PDB file of N, CA and C in Angstrom:
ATOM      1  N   UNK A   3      42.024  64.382  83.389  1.00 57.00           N
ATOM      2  CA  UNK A   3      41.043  64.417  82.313  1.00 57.00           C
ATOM      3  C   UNK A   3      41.350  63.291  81.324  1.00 57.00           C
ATOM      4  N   UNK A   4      40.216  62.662  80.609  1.00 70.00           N
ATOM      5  CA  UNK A   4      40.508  61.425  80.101  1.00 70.00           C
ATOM      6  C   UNK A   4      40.860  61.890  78.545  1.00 70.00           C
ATOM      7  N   UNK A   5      41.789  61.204  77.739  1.00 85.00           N
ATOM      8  CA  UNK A   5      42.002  61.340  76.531  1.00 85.00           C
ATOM      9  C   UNK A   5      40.661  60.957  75.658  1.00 85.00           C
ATOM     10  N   UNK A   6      39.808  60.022  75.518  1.00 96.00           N
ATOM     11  CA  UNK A   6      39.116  59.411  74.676  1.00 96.00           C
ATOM     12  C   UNK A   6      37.638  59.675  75.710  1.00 96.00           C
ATOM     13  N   UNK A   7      37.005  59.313  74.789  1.00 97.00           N
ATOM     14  CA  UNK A   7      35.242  59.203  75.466  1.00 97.00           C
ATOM     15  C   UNK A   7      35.010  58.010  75.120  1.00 97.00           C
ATOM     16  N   UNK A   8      35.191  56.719  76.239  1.00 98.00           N
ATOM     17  CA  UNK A   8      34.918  55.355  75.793  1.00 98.00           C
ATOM     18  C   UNK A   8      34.112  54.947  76.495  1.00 98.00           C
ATOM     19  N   UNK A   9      33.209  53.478  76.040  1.00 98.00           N
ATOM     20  CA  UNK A   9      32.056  52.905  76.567  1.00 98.00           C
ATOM     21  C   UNK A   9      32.299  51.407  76.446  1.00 98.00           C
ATOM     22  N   UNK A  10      31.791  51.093  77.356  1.00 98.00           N
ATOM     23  CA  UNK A  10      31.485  49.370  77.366  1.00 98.00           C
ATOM     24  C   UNK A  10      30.131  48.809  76.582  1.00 98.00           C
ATOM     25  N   UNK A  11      30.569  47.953  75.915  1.00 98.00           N
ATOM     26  CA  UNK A  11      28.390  47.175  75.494  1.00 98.00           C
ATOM     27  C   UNK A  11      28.665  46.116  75.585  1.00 98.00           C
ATOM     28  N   UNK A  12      27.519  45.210  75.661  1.00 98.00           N
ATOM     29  CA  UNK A  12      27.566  43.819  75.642  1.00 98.00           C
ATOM     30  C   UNK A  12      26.043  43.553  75.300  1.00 98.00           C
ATOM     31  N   UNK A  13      26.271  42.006  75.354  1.00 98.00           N
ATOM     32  CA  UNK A  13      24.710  41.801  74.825  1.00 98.00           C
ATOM     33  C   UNK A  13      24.445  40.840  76.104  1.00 98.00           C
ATOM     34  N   UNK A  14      22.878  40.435  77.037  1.00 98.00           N
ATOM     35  CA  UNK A  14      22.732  39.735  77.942  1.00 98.00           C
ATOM     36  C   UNK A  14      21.321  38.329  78.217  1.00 98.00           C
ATOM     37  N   UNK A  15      21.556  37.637  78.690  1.00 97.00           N
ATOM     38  CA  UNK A  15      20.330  37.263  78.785  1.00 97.00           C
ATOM     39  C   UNK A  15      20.532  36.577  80.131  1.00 97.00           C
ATOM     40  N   UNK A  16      19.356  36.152  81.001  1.00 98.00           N
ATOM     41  CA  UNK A  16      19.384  36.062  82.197  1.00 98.00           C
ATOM     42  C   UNK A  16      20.642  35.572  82.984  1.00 98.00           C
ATOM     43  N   UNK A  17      21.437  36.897  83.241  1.00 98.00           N
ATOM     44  CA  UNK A  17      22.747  36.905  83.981  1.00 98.00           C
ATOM     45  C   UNK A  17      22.621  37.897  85.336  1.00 98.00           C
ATOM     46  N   UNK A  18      21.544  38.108  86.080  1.00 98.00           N
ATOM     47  CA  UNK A  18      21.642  38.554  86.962  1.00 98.00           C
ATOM     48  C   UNK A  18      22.506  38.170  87.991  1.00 98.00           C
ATOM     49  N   UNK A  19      22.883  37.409  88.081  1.00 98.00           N
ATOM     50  CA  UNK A  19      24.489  36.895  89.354  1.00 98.00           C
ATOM     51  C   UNK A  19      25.703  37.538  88.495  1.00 98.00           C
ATOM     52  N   UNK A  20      25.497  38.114  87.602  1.00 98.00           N
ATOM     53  CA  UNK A  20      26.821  38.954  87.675  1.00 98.00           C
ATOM     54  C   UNK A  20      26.947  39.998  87.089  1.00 98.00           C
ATOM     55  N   UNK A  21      25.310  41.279  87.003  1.00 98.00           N
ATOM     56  CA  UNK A  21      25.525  42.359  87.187  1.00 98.00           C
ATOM     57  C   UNK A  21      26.137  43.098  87.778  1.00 98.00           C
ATOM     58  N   UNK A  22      26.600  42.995  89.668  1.00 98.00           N
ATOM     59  CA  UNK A  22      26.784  44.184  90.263  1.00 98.00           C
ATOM     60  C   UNK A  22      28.462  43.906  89.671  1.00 98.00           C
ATOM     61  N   UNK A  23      29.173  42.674  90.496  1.00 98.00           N
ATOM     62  CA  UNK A  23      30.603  42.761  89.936  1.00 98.00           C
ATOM     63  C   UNK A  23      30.819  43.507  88.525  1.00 98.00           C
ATOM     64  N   UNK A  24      29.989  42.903  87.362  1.00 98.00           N
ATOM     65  CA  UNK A  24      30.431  43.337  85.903  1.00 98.00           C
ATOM     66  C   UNK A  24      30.522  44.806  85.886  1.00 98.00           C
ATOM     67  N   UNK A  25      29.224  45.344  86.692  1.00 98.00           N
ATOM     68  CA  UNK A  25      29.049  46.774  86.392  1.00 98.00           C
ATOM     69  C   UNK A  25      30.286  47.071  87.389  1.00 98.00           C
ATOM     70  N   UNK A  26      30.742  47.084  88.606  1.00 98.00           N
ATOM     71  CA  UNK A  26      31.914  47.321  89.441  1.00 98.00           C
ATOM     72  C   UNK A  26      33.186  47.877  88.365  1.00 98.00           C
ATOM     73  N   UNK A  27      33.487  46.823  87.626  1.00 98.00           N
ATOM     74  CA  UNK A  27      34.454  46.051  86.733  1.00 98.00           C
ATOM     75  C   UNK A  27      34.757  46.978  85.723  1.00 98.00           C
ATOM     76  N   UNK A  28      33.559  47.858  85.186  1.00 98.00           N
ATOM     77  CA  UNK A  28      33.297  48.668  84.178  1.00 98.00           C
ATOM     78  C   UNK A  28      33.174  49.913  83.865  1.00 98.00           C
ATOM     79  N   UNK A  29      32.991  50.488  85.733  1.00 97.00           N
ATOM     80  CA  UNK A  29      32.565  51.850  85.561  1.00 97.00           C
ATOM     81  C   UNK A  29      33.595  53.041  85.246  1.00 97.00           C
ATOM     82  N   UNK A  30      34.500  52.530  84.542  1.00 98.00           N
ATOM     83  CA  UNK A  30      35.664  53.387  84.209  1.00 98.00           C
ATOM     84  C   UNK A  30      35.630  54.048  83.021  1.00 98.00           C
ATOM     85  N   UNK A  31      34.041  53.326  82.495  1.00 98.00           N
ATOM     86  CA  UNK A  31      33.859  53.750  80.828  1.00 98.00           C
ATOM     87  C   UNK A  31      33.181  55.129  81.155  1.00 98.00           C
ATOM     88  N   UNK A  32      32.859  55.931  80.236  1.00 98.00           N
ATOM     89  CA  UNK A  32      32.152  57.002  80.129  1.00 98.00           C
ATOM     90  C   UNK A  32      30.810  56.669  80.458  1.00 98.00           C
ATOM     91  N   UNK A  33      30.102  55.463  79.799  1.00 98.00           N
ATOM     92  CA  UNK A  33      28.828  54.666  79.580  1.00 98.00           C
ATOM     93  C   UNK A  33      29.337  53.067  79.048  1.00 98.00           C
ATOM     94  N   UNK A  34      27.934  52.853  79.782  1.00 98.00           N
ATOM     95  CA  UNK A  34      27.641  51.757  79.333  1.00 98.00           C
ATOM     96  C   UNK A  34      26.590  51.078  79.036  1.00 98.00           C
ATOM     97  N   UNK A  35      26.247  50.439  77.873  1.00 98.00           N
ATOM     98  CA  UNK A  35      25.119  49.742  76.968  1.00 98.00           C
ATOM     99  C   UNK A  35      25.427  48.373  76.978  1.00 98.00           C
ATOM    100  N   UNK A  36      23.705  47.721  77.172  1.00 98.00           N
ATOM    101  CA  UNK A  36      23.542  46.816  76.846  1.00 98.00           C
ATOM    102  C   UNK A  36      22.337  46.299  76.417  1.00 98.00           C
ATOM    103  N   UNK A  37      22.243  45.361  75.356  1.00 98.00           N
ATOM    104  CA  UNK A  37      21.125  44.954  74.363  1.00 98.00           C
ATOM    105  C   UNK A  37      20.508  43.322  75.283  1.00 98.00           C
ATOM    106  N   UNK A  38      19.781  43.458  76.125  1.00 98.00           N
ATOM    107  CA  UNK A  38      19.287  42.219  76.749  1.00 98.00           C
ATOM    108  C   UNK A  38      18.577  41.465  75.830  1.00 98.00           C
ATOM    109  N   UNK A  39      18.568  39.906  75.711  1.00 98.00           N
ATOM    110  CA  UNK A  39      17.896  39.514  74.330  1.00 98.00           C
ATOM    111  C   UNK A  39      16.713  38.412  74.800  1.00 98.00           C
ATOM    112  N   UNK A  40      16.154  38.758  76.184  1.00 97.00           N
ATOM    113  CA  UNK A  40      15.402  37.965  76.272  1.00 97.00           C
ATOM    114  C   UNK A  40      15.325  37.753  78.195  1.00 97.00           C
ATOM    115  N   UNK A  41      15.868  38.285  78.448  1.00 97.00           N
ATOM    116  CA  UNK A  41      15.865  37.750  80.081  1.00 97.00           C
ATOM    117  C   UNK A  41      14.298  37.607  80.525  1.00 97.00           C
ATOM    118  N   UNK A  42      14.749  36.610  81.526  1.00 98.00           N
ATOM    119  CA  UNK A  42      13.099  36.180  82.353  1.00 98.00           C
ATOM    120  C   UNK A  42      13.177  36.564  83.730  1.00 98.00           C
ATOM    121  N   UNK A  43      14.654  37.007  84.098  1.00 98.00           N
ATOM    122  CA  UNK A  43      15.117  37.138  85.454  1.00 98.00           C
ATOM    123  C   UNK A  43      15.266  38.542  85.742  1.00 98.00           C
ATOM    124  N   UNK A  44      15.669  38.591  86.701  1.00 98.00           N
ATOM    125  CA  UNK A  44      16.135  40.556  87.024  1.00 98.00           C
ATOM    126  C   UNK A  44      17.324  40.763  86.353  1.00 98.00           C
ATOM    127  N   UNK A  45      18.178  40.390  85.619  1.00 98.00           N
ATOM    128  CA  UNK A  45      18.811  41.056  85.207  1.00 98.00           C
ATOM    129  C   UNK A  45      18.325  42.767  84.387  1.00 98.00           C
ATOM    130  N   UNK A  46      17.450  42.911  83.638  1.00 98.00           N
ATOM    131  CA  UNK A  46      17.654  44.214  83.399  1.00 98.00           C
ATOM    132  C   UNK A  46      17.342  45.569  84.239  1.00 98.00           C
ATOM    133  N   UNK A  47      16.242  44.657  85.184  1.00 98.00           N
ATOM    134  CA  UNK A  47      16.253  45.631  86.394  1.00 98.00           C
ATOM    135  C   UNK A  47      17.631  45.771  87.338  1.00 98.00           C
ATOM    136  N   UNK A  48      17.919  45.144  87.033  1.00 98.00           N
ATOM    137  CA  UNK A  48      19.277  45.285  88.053  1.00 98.00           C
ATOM    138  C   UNK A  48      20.688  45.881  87.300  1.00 98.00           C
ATOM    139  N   UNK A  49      20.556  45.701  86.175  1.00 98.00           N
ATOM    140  CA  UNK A  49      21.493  46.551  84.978  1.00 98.00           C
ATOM    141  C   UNK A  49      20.743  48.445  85.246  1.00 98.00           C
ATOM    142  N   UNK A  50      19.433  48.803  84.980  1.00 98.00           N
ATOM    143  CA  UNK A  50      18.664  49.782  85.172  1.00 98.00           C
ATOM    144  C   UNK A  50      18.901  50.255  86.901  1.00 98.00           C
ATOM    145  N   UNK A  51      19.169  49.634  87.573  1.00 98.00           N
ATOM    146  CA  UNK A  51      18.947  50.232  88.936  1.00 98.00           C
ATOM    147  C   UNK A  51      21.174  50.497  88.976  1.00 98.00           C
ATOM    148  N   UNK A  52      21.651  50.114  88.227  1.00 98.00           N
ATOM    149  CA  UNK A  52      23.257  50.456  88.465  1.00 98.00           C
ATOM    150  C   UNK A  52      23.371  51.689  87.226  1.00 98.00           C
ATOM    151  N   UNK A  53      22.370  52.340  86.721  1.00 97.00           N
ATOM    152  CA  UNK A  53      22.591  53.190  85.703  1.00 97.00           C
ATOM    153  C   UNK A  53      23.049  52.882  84.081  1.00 97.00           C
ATOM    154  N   UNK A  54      22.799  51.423  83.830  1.00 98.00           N
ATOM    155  CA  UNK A  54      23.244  51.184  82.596  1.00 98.00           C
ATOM    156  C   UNK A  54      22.173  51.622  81.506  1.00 98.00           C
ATOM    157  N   UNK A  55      22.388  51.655  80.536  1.00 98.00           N
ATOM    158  CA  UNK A  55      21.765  52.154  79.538  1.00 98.00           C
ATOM    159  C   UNK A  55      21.112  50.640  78.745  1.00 98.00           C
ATOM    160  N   UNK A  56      19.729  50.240  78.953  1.00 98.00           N
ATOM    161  CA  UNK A  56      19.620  49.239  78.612  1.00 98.00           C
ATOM    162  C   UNK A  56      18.857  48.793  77.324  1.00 98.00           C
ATOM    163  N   UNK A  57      18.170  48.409  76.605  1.00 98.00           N
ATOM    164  CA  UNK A  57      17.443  48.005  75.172  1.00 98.00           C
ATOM    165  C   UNK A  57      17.345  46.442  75.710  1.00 98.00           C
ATOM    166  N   UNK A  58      15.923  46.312  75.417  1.00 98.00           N
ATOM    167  CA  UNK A  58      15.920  44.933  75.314  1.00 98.00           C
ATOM    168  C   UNK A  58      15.364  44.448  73.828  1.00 98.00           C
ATOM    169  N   UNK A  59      15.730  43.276  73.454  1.00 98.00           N
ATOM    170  CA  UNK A  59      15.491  43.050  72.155  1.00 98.00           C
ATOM    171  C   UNK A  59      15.608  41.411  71.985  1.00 98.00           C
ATOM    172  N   UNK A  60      14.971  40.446  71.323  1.00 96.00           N
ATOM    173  CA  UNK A  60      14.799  39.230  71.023  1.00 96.00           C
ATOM    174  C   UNK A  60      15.545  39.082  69.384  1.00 96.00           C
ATOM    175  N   UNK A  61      16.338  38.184  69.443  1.00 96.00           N
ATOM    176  CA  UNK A  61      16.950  38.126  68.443  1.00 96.00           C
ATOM    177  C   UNK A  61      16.399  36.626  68.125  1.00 96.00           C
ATOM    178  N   UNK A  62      15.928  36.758  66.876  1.00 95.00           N
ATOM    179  CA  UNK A  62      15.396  35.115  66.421  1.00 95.00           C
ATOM    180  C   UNK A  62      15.200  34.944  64.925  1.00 95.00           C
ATOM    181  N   UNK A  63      15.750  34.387  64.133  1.00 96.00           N
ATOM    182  CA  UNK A  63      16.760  33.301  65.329  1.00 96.00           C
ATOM    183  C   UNK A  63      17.985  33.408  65.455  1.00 96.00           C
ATOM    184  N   UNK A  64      18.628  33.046  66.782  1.00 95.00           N
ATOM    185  CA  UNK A  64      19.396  33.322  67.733  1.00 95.00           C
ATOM    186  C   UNK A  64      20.876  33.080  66.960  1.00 95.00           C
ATOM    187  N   UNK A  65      21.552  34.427  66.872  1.00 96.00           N
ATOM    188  CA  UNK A  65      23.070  34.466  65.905  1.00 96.00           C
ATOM    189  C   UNK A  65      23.785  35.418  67.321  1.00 96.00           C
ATOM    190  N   UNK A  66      24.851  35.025  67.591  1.00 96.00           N
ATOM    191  CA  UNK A  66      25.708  35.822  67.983  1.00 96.00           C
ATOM    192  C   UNK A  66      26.299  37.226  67.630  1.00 96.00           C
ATOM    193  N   UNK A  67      26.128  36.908  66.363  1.00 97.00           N
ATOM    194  CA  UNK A  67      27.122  37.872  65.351  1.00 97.00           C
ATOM    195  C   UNK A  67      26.025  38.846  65.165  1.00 97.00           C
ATOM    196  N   UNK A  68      24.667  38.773  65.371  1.00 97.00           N
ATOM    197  CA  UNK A  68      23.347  39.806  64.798  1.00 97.00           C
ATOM    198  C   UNK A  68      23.290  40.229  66.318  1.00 97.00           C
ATOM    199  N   UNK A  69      23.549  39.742  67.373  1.00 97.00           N
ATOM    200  CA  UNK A  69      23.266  40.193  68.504  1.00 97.00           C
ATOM    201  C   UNK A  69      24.134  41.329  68.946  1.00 97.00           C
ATOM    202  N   UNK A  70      25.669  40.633  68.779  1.00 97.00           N
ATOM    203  CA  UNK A  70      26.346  41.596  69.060  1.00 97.00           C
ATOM    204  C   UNK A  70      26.389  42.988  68.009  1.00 97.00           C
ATOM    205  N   UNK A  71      25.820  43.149  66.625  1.00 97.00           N
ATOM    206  CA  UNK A  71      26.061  43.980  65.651  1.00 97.00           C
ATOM    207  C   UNK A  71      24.691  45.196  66.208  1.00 97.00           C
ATOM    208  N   UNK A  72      23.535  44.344  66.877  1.00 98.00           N
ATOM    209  CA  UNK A  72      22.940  45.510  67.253  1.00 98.00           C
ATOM    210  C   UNK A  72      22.636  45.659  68.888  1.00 98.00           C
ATOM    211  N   UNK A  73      23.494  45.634  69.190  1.00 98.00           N
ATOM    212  CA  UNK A  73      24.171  46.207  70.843  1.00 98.00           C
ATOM    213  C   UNK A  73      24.981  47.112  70.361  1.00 98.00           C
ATOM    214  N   UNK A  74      26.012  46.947  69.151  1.00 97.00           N
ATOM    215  CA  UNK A  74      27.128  47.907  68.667  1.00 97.00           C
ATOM    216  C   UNK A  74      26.331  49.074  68.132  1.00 97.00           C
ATOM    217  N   UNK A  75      25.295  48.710  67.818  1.00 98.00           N
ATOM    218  CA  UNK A  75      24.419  50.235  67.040  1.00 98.00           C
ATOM    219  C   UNK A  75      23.438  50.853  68.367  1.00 98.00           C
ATOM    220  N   UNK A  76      23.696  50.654  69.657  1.00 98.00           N
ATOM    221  CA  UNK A  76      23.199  50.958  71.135  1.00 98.00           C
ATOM    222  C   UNK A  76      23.767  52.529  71.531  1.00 98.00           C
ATOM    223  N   UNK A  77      25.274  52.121  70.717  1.00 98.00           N
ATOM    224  CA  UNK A  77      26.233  52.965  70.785  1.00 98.00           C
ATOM    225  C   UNK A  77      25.957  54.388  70.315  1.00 98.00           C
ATOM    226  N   UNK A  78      25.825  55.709  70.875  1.00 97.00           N
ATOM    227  CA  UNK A  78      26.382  56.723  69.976  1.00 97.00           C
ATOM    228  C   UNK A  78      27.502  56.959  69.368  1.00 97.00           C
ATOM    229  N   UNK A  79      27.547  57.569  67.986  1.00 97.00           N
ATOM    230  CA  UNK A  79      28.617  58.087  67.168  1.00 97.00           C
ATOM    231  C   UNK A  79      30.001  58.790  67.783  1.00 97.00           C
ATOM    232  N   UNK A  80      29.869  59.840  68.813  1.00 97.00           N
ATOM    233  CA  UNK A  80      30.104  60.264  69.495  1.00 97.00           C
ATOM    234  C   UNK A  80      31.101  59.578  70.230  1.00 97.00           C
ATOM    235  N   UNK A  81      31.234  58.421  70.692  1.00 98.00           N
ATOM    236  CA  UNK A  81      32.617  57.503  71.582  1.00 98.00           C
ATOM    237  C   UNK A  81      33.555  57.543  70.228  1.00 98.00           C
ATOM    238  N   UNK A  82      34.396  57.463  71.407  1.00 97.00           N
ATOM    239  CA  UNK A  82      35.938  57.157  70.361  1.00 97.00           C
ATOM    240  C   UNK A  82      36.588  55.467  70.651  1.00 97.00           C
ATOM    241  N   UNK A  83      36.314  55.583  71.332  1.00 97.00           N
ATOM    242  CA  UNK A  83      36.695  53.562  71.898  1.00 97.00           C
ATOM    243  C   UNK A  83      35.369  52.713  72.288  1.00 97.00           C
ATOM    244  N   UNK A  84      35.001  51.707  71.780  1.00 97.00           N
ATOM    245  CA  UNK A  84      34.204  50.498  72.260  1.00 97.00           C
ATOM    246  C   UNK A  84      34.339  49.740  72.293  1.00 97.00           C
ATOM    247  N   UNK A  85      34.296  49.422  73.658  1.00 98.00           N
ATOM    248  CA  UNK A  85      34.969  47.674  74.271  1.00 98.00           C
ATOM    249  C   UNK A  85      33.390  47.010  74.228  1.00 98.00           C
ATOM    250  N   UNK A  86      33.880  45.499  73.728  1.00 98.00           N
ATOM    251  CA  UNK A  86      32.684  44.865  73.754  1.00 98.00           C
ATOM    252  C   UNK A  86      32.888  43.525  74.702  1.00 98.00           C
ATOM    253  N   UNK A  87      32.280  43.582  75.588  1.00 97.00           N
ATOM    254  CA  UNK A  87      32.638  42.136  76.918  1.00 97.00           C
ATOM    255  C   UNK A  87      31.474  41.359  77.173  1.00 97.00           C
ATOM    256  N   UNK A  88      31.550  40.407  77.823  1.00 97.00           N
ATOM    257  CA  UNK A  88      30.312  40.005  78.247  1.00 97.00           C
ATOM    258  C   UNK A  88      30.105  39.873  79.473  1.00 97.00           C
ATOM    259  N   UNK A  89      29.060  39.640  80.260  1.00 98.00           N
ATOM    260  CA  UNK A  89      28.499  40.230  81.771  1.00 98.00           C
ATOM    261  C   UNK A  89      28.995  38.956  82.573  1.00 98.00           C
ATOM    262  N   UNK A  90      29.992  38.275  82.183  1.00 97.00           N
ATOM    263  CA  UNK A  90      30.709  37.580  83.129  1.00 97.00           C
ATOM    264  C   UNK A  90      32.360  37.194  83.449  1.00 97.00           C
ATOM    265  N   UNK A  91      32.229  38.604  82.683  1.00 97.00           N
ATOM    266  CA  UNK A  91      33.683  38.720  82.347  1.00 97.00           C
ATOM    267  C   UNK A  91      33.901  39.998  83.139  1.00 97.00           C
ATOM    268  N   UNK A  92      35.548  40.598  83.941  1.00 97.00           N
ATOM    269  CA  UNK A  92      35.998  41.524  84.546  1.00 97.00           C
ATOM    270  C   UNK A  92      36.727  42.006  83.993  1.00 97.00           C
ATOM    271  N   UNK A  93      36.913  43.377  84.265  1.00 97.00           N
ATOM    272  CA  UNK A  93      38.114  44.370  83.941  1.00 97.00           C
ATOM    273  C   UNK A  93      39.369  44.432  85.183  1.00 97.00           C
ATOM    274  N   UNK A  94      40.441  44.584  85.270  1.00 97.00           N
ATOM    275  CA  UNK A  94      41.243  45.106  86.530  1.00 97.00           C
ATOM    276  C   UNK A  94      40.868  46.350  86.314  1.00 97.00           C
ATOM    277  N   UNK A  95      40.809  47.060  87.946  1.00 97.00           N
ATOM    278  CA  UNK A  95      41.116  48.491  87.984  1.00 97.00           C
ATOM    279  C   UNK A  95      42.335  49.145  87.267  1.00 97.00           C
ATOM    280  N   UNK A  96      41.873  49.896  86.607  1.00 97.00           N
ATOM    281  CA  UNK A  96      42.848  50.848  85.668  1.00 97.00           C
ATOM    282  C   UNK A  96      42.268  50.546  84.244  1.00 97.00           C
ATOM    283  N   UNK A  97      42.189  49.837  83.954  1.00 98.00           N
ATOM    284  CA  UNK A  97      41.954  48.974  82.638  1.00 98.00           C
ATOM    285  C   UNK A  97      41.676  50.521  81.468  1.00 98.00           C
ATOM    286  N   UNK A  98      41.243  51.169  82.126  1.00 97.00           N
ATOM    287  CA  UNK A  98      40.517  52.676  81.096  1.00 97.00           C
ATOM    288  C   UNK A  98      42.291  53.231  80.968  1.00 97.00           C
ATOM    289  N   UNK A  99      43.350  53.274  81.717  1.00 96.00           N
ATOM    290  CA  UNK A  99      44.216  54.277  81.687  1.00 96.00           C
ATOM    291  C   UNK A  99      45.255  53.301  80.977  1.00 96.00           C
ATOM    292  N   UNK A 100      45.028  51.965  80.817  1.00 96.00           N
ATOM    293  CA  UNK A 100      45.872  51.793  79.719  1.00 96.00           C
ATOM    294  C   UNK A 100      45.941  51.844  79.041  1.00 96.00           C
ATOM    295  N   UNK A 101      44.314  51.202  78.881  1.00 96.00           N
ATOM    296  CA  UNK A 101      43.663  51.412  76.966  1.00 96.00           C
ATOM    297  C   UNK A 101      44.104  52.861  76.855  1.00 96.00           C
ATOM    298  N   UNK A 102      43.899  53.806  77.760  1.00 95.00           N
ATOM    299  CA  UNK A 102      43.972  55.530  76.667  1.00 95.00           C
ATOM    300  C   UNK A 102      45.788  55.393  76.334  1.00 95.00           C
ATOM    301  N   UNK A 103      46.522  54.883  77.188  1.00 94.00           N
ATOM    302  CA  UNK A 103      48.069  54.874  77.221  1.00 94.00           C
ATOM    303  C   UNK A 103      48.473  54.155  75.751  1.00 94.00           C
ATOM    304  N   UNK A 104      47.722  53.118  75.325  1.00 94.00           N
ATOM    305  CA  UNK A 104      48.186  51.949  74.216  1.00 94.00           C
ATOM    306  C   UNK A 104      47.153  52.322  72.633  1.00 94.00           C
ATOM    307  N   UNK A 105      46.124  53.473  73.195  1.00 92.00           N
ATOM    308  CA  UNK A 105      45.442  53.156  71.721  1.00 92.00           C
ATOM    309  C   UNK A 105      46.242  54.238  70.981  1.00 92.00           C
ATOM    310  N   UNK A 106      46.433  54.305  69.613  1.00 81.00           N
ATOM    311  CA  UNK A 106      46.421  54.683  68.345  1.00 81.00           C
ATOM    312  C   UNK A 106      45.277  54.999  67.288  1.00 81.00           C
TER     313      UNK A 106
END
């Protein structure tokens, strides 16, 4: 049984070549969210067909820091840990049993 109720978010825009790995990479979270900000490609169908929890939203004009702040509000209250990555980035397997081993 897991100590914490944690989730992954990120924010995306046409990254469909590295949904399935990312989601692979990730599914150790409880959930996972993500705020798409514009895709033209399959990525959110293909985020939606692996069970992610998706929002799409246009951020303009285009800040990193506003993108990622409302992907973070994607989130319910409810998690106790939120990792924030981006969809071309990996986790190693385990990655959930250390974080619960190292957080405070």
């Amino acid at each position: 049984m897991s100590t914490y109720k944690i989730c992954v978010y990120a924010i995306c825009k046409n990254e469909e070549k590295f949904v399935k790995r990312w989601v692979e990479s990730m599914k150790e979270a409880d959930a996972i969210y993500v705020l798409d900000t514009g895709s033209t490609d399959q990525t959110v169908n293909k985020l939606k067909k692996y069970g992610v929890h998706v929002t799409e939203k246009e951020i303009k004009p285009w800040r990193v820091d506003v993108a990622r702040n409302e992907s973070l509000k994607l989130v319910p209250d409810d998690y106790d840990i939120c990792v924030c990555t981006d969809l071309d980035e990996v986790f190693e397997p385990g990655w959930r049993k250390k974080l619960e081993k190292l957080w405070k």
